PDB file of C-alpha atoms and ligand atoms in Angstrom:
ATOM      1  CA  UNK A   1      35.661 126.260  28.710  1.00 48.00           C
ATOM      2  CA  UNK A   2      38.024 124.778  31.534  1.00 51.00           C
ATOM      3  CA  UNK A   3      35.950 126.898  34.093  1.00 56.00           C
ATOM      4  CA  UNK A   4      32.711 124.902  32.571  1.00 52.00           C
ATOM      5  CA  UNK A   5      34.685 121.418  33.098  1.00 54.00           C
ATOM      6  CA  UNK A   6      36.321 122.223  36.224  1.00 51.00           C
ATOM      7  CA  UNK A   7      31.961 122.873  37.106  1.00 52.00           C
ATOM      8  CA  UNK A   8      30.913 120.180  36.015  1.00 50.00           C
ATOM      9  CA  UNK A   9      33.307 117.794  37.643  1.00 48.00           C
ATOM     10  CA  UNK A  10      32.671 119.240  40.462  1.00 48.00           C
ATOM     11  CA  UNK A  11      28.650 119.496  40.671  1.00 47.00           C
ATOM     12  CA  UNK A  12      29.279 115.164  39.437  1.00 47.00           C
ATOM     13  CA  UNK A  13      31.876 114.742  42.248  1.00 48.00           C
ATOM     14  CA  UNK A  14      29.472 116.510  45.033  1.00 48.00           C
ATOM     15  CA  UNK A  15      26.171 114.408  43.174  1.00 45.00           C
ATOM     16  CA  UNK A  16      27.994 111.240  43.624  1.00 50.00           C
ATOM     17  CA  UNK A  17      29.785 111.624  47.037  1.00 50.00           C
ATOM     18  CA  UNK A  18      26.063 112.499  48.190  1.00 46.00           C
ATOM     19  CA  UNK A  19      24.677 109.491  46.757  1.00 47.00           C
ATOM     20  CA  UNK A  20      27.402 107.037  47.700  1.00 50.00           C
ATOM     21  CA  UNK A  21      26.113 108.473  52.033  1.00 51.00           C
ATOM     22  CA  UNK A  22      22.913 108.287  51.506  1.00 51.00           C
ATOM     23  CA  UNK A  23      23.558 104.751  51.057  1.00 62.00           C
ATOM     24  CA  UNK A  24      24.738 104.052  54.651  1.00 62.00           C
ATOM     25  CA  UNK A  25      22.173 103.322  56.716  1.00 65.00           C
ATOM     26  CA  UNK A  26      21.134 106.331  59.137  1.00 74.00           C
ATOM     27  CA  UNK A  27      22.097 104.664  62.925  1.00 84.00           C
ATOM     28  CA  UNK A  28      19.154 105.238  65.251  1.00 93.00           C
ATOM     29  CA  UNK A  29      20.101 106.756  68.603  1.00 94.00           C
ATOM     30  CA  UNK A  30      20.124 103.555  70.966  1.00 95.00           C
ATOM     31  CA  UNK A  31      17.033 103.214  73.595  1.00 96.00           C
ATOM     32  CA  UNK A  32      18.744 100.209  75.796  1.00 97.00           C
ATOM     33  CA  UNK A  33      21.762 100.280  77.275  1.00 96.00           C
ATOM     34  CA  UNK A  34      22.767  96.900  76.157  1.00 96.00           C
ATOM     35  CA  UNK A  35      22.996  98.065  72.698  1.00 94.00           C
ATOM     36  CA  UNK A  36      26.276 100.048  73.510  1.00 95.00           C
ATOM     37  CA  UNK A  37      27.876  97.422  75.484  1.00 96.00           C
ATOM     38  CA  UNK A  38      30.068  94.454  74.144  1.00 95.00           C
ATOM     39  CA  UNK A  39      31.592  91.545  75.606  1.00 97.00           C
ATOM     40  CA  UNK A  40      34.291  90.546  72.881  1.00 96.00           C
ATOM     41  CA  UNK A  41      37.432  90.263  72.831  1.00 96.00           C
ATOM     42  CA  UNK A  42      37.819  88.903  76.280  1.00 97.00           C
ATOM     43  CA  UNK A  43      40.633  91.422  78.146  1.00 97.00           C
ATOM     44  CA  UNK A  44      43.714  89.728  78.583  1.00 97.00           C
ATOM     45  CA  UNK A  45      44.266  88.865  82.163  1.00 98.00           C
ATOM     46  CA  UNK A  46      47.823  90.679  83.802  1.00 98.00           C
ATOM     47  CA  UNK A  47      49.149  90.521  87.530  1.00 98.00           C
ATOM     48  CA  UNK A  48      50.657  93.927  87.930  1.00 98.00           C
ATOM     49  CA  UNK A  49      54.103  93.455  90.206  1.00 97.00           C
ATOM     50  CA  UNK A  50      54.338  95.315  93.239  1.00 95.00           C
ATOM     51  CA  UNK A  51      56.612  98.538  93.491  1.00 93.00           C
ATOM     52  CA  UNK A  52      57.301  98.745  89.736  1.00 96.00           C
ATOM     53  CA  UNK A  53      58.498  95.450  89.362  1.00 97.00           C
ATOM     54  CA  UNK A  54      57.581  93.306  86.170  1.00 98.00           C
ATOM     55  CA  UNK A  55      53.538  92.828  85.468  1.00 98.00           C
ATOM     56  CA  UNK A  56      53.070  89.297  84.614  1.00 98.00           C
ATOM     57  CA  UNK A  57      53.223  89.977  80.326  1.00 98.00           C
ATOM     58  CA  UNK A  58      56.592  92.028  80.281  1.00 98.00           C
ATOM     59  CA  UNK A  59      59.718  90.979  79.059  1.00 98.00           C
ATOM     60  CA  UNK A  60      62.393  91.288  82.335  1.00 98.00           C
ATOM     61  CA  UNK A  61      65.838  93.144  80.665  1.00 98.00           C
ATOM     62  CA  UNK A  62      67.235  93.622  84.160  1.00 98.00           C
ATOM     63  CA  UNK A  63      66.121  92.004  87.766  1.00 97.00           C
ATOM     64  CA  UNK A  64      69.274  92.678  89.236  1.00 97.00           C
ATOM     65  CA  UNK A  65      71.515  89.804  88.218  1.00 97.00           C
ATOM     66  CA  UNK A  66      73.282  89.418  85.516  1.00 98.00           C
ATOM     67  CA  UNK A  67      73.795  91.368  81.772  1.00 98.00           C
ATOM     68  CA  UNK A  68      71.695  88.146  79.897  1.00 98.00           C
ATOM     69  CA  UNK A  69      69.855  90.140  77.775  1.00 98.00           C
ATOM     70  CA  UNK A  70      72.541  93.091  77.093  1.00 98.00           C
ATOM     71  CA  UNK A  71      75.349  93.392  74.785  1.00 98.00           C
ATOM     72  CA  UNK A  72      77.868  95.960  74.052  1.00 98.00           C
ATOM     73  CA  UNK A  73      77.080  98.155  71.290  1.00 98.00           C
ATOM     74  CA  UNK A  74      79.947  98.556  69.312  1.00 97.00           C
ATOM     75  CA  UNK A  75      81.310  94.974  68.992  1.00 97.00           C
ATOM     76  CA  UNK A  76      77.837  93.157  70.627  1.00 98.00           C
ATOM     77  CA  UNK A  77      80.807  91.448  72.755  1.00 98.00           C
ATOM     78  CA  UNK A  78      79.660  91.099  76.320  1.00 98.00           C
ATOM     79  CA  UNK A  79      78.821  94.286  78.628  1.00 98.00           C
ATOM     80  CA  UNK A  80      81.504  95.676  80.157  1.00 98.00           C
ATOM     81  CA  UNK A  81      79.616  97.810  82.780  1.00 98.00           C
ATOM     82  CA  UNK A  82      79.767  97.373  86.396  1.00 98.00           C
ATOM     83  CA  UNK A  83      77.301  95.040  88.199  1.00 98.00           C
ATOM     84  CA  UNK A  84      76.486  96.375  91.768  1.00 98.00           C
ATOM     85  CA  UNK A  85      75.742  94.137  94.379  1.00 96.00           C
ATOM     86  CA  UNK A  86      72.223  95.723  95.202  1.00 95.00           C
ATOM     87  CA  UNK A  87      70.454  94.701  92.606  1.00 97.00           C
ATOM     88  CA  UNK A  88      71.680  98.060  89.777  1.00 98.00           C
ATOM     89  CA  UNK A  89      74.500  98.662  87.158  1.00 98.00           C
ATOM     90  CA  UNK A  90      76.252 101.237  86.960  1.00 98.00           C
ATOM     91  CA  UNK A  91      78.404 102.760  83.116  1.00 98.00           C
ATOM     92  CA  UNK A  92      81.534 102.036  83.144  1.00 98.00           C
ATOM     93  CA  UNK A  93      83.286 105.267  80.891  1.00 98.00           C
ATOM     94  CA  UNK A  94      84.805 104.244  78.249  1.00 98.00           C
ATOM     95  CA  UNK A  95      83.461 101.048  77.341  1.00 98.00           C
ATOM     96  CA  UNK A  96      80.668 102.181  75.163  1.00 98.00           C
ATOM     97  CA  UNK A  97      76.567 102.212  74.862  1.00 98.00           C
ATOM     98  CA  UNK A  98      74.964  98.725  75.330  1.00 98.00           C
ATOM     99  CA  UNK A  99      71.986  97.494  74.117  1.00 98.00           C
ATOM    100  CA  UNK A 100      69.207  94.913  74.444  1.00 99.00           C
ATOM    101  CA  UNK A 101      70.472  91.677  72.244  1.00 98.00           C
ATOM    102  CA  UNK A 102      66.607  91.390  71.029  1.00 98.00           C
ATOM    103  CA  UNK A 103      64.555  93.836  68.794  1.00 98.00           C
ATOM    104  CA  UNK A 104      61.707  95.578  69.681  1.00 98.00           C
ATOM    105  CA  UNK A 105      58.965  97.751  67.666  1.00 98.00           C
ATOM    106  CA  UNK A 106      56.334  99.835  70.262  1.00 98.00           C
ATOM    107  CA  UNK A 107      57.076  98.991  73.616  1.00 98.00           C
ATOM    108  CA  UNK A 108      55.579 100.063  77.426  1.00 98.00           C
ATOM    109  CA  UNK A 109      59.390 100.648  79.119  1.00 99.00           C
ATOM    110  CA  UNK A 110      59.957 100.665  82.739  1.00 98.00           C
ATOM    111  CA  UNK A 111      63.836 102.123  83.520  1.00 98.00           C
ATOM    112  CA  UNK A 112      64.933 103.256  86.435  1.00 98.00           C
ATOM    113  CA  UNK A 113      68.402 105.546  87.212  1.00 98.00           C
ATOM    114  CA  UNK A 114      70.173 107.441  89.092  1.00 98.00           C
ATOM    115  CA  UNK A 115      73.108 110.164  88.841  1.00 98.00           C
ATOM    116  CA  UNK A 116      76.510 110.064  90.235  1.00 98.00           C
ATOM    117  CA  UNK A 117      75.965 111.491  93.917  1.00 97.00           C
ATOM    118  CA  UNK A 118      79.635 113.046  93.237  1.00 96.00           C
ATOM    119  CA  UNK A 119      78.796 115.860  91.690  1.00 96.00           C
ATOM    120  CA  UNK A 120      81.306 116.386  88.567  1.00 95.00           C
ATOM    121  CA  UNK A 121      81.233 118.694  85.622  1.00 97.00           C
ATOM    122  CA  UNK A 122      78.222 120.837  84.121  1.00 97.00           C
ATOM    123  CA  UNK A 123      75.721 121.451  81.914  1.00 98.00           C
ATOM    124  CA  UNK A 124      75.714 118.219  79.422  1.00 98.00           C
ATOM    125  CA  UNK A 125      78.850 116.246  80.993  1.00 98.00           C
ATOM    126  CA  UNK A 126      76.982 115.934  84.517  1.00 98.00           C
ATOM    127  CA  UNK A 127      75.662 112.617  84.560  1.00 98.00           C
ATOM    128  CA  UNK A 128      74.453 112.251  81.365  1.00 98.00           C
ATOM    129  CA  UNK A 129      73.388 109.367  79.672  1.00 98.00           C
ATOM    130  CA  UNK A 130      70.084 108.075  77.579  1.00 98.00           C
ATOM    131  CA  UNK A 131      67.835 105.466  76.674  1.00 99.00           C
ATOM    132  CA  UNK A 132      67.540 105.083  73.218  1.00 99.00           C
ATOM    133  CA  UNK A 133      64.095 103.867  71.245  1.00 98.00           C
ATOM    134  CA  UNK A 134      65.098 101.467  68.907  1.00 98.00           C
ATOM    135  CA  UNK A 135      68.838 102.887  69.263  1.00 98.00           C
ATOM    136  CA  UNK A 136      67.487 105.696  67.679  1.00 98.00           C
ATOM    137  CA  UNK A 137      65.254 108.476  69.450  1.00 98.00           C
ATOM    138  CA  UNK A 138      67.037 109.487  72.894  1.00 98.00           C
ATOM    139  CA  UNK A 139      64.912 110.199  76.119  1.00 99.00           C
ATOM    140  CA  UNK A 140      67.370 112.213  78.080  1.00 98.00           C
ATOM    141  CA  UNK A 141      69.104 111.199  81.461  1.00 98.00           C
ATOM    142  CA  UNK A 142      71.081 114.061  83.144  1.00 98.00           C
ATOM    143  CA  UNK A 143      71.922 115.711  86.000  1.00 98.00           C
ATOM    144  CA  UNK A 144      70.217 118.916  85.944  1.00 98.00           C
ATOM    145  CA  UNK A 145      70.050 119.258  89.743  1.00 98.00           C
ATOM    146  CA  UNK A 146      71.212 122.937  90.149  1.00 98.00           C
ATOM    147  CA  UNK A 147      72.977 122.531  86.429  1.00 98.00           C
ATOM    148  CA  UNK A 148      71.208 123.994  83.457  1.00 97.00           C
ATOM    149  CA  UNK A 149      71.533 123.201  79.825  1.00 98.00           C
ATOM    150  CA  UNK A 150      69.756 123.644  76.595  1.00 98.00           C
ATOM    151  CA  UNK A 151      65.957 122.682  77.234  1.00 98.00           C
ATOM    152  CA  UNK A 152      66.048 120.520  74.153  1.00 98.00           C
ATOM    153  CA  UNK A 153      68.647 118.573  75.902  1.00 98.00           C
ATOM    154  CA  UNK A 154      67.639 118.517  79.687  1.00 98.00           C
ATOM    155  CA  UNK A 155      66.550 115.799  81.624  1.00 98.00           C
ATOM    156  CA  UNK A 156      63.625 113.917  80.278  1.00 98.00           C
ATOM    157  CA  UNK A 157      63.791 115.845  76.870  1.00 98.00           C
ATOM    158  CA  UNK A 158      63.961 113.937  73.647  1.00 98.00           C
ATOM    159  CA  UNK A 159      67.286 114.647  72.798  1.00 98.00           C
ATOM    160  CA  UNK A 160      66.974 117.955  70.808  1.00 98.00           C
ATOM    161  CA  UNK A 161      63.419 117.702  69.329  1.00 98.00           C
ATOM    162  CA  UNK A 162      61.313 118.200  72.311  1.00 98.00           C
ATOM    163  CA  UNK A 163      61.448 119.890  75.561  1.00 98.00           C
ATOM    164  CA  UNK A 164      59.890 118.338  78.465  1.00 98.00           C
ATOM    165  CA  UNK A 165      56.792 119.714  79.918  1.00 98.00           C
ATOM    166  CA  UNK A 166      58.251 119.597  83.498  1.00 98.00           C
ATOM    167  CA  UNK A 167      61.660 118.965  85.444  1.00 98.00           C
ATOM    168  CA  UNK A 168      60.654 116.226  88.095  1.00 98.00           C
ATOM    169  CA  UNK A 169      64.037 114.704  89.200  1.00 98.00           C
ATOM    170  CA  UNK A 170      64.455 113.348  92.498  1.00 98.00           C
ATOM    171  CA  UNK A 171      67.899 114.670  94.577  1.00 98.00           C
ATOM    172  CA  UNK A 172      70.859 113.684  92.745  1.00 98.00           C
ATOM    173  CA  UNK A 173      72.066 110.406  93.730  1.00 98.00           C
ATOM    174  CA  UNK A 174      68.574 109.071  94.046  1.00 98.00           C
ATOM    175  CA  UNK A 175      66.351 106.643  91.659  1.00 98.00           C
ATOM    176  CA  UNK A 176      64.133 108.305  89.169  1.00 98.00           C
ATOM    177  CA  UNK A 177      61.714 106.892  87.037  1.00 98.00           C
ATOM    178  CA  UNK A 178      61.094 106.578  83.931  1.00 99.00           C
ATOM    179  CA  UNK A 179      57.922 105.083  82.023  1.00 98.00           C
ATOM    180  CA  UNK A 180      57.943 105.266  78.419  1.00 99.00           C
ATOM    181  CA  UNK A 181      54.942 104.646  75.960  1.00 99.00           C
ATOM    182  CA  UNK A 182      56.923 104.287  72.611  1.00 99.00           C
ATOM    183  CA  UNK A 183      55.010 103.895  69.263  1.00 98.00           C
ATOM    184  CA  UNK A 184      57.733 102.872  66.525  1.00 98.00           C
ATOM    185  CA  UNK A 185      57.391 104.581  63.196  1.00 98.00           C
ATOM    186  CA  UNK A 186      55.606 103.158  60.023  1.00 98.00           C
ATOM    187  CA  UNK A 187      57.460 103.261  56.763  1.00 98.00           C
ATOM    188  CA  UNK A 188      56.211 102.105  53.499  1.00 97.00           C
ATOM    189  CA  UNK A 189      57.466  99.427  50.954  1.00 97.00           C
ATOM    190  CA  UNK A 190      59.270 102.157  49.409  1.00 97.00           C
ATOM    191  CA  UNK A 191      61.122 103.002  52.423  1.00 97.00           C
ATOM    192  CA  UNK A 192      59.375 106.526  53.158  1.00 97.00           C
ATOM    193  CA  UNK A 193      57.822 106.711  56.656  1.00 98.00           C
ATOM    194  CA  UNK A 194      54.054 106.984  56.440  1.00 98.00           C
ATOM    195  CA  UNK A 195      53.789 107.525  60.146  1.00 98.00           C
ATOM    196  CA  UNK A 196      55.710 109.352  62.564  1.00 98.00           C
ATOM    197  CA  UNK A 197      56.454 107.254  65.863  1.00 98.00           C
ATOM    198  CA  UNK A 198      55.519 108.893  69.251  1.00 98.00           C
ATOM    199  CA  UNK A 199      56.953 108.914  72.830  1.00 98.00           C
ATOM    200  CA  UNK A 200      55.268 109.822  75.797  1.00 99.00           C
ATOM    201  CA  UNK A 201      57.050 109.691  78.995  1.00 99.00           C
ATOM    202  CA  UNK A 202      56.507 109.566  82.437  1.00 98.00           C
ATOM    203  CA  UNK A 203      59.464 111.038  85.230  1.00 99.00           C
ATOM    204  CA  UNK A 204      58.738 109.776  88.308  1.00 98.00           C
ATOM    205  CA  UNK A 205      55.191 109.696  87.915  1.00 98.00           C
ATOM    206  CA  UNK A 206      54.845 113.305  86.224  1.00 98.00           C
ATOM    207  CA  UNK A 207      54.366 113.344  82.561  1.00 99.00           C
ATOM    208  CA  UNK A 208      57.088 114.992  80.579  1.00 99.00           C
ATOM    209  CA  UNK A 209      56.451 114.103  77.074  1.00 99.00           C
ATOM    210  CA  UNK A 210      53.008 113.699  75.987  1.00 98.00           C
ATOM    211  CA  UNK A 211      52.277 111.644  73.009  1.00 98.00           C
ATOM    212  CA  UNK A 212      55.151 113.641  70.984  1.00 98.00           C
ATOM    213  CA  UNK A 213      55.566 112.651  67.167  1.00 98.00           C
ATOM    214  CA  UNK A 214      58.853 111.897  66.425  1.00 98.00           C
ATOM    215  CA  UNK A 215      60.387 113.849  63.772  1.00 98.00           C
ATOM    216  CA  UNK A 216      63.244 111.061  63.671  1.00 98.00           C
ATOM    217  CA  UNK A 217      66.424 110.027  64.944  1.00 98.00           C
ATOM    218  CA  UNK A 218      68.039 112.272  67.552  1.00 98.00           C
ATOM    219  CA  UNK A 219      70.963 113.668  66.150  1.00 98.00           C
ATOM    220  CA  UNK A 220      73.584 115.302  68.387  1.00 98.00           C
ATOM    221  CA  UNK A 221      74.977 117.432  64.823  1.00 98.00           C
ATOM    222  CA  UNK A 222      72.176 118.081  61.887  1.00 98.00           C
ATOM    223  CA  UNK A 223      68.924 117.115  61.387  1.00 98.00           C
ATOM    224  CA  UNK A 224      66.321 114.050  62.317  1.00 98.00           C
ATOM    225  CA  UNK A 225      66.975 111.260  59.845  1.00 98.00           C
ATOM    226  CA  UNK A 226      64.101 109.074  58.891  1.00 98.00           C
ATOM    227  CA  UNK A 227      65.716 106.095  57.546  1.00 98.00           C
ATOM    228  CA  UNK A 228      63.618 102.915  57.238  1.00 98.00           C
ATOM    229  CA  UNK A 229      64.236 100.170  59.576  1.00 98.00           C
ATOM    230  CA  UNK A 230      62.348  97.500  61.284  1.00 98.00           C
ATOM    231  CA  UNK A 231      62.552  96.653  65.233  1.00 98.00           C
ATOM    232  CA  UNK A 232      65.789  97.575  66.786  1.00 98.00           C
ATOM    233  CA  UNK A 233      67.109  97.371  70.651  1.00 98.00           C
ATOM    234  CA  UNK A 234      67.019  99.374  72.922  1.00 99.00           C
ATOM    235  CA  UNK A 235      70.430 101.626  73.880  1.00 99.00           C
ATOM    236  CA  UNK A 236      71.928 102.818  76.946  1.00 99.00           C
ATOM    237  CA  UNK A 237      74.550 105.411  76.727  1.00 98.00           C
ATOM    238  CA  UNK A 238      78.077 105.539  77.930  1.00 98.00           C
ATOM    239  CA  UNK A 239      78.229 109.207  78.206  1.00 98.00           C
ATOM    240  CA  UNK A 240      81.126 109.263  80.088  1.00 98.00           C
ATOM    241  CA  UNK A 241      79.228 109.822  83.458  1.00 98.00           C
ATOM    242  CA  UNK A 242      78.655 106.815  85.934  1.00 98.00           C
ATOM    243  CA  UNK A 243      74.990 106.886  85.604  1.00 98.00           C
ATOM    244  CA  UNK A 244      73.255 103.424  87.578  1.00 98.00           C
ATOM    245  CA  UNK A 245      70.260 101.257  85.811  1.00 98.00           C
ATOM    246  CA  UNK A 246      68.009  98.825  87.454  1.00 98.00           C
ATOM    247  CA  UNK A 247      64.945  97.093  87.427  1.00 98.00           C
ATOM    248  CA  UNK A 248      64.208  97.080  83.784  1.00 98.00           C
ATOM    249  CA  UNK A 249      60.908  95.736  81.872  1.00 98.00           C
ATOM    250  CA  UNK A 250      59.498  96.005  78.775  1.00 98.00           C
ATOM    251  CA  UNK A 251      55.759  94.905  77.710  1.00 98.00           C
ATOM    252  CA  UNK A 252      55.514  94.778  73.829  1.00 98.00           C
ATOM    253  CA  UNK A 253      52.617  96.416  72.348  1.00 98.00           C
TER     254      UNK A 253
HETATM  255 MG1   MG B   1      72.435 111.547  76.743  1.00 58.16          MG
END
């Protein structure tokens, strides 16, 4: 008897799926090209800037200046890193991660860094530091020059959930790179994500993290957490390694 039902639901299901395509009408194969071209919505017009600097739509979070659009993490007093005179900041150990005072969701991310050219310490205490996605997924910034770690931890990883598909650091001491495509996760009304969020990263022009779905926050101890939230700054971390920043942009997406 339940085999019969469980039949005939199923020869009704198949009848009325079929009926419900044969409604849509059967597209004919196009004979012009103008029938697979469109002209709406206009593309929005933006001036890339020359040698990485800010396209014409992005958001500047640091030209070199001043710490306007950073606070300190812990207290959101003001940043207490250094300021260099040529244009970069550098961590100041000790003082803390800062972060960006607004909120973002997905974001394009230019960053650029560099290493301590004195080489100090190994593995995960050589100039480490990271650029958290809304202060919660970690892209990786370490010395790895002659200095292994854990994959899941090296240089353009995300922190502990995804090893990067190359190493492409420049010479300690030198800028790197970085160009992040960061799509922030999707949770429901009842606070369960619904979609993952993704990173892909570029390292000096060599992709290192292609399109990877975020299994959550990047935990140093335990597990990804996937916590609801909304949009959230962006973190740099005081890792206790002077690690330099400059010319920072963000385009919101
Ligand atoms: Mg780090």
């Amino acid at each position: 008897m339940k085999n019969l039902t469980f039949t005939i639901l199923f020869v009704l299901l198949t009848v009325s799926s079929f009926a419900q395509k044969s409604e849509i009408p059967i597209q004919q194969e196009p004979t012009k090209p103008e029938q697979t071209e469109f002209y709406e919505p206009k593309v929005p017009r933006v001036i890339p800037g020359a040698n990485n600097s800010a396209p014409s739509d992005a958001i500047v979070l640091f030209d070199g200046k001043n710490f306007n659009e950073w606070i300190s993490s812990k207290d959101s007093t003001a940043v207490k890193w250094t300021l260099n005179k040529e244009g970069s900041f550098t961590v100041l150990p000790g003082t803390g991660d800062i972060q960006t005072k607004r909120n973002f969701g997905s974001v394009q991310l230019h960053i650029e860094w560099k290493s301590p050219e004195k080489i100090e310490h190994e593995g995960q205490h050589r100039g480490n530091s990271g650029v958290f996605l809304q202060n919660r997924h970690e892209v990786q910034v370490l010395d790895n020059n002659n200095n292994s770690t854990y994959v899941n931890g090296q240089v353009g990883s995300i922190y502990k959930q995804s090893v990067p598909l190359a190493f492409a650091s420049v010479e300690t001491g030198k800028w790197n790179t970085y160009d992040i495509i960061f799509h922030a996760p999707v949770f429901n009304a009842a606070g369960q994500r619904e979609k993952a969020g993704t990173v892909t990263v570029l390292h000096n022009g060599v992709l290192v993290q292609d399109h990877f779905e975020l299994l959550g926050t990047t935990e140093y101890i335990g597990w990804p957490k996937n916590i609801a939230h909304g949009k959230a700054p962006i973190k740099l971390q005081d890792h206790n390694a002077t690690v330099s920043y400059r010319n920072i942009w963000v385009r919101e997406l």
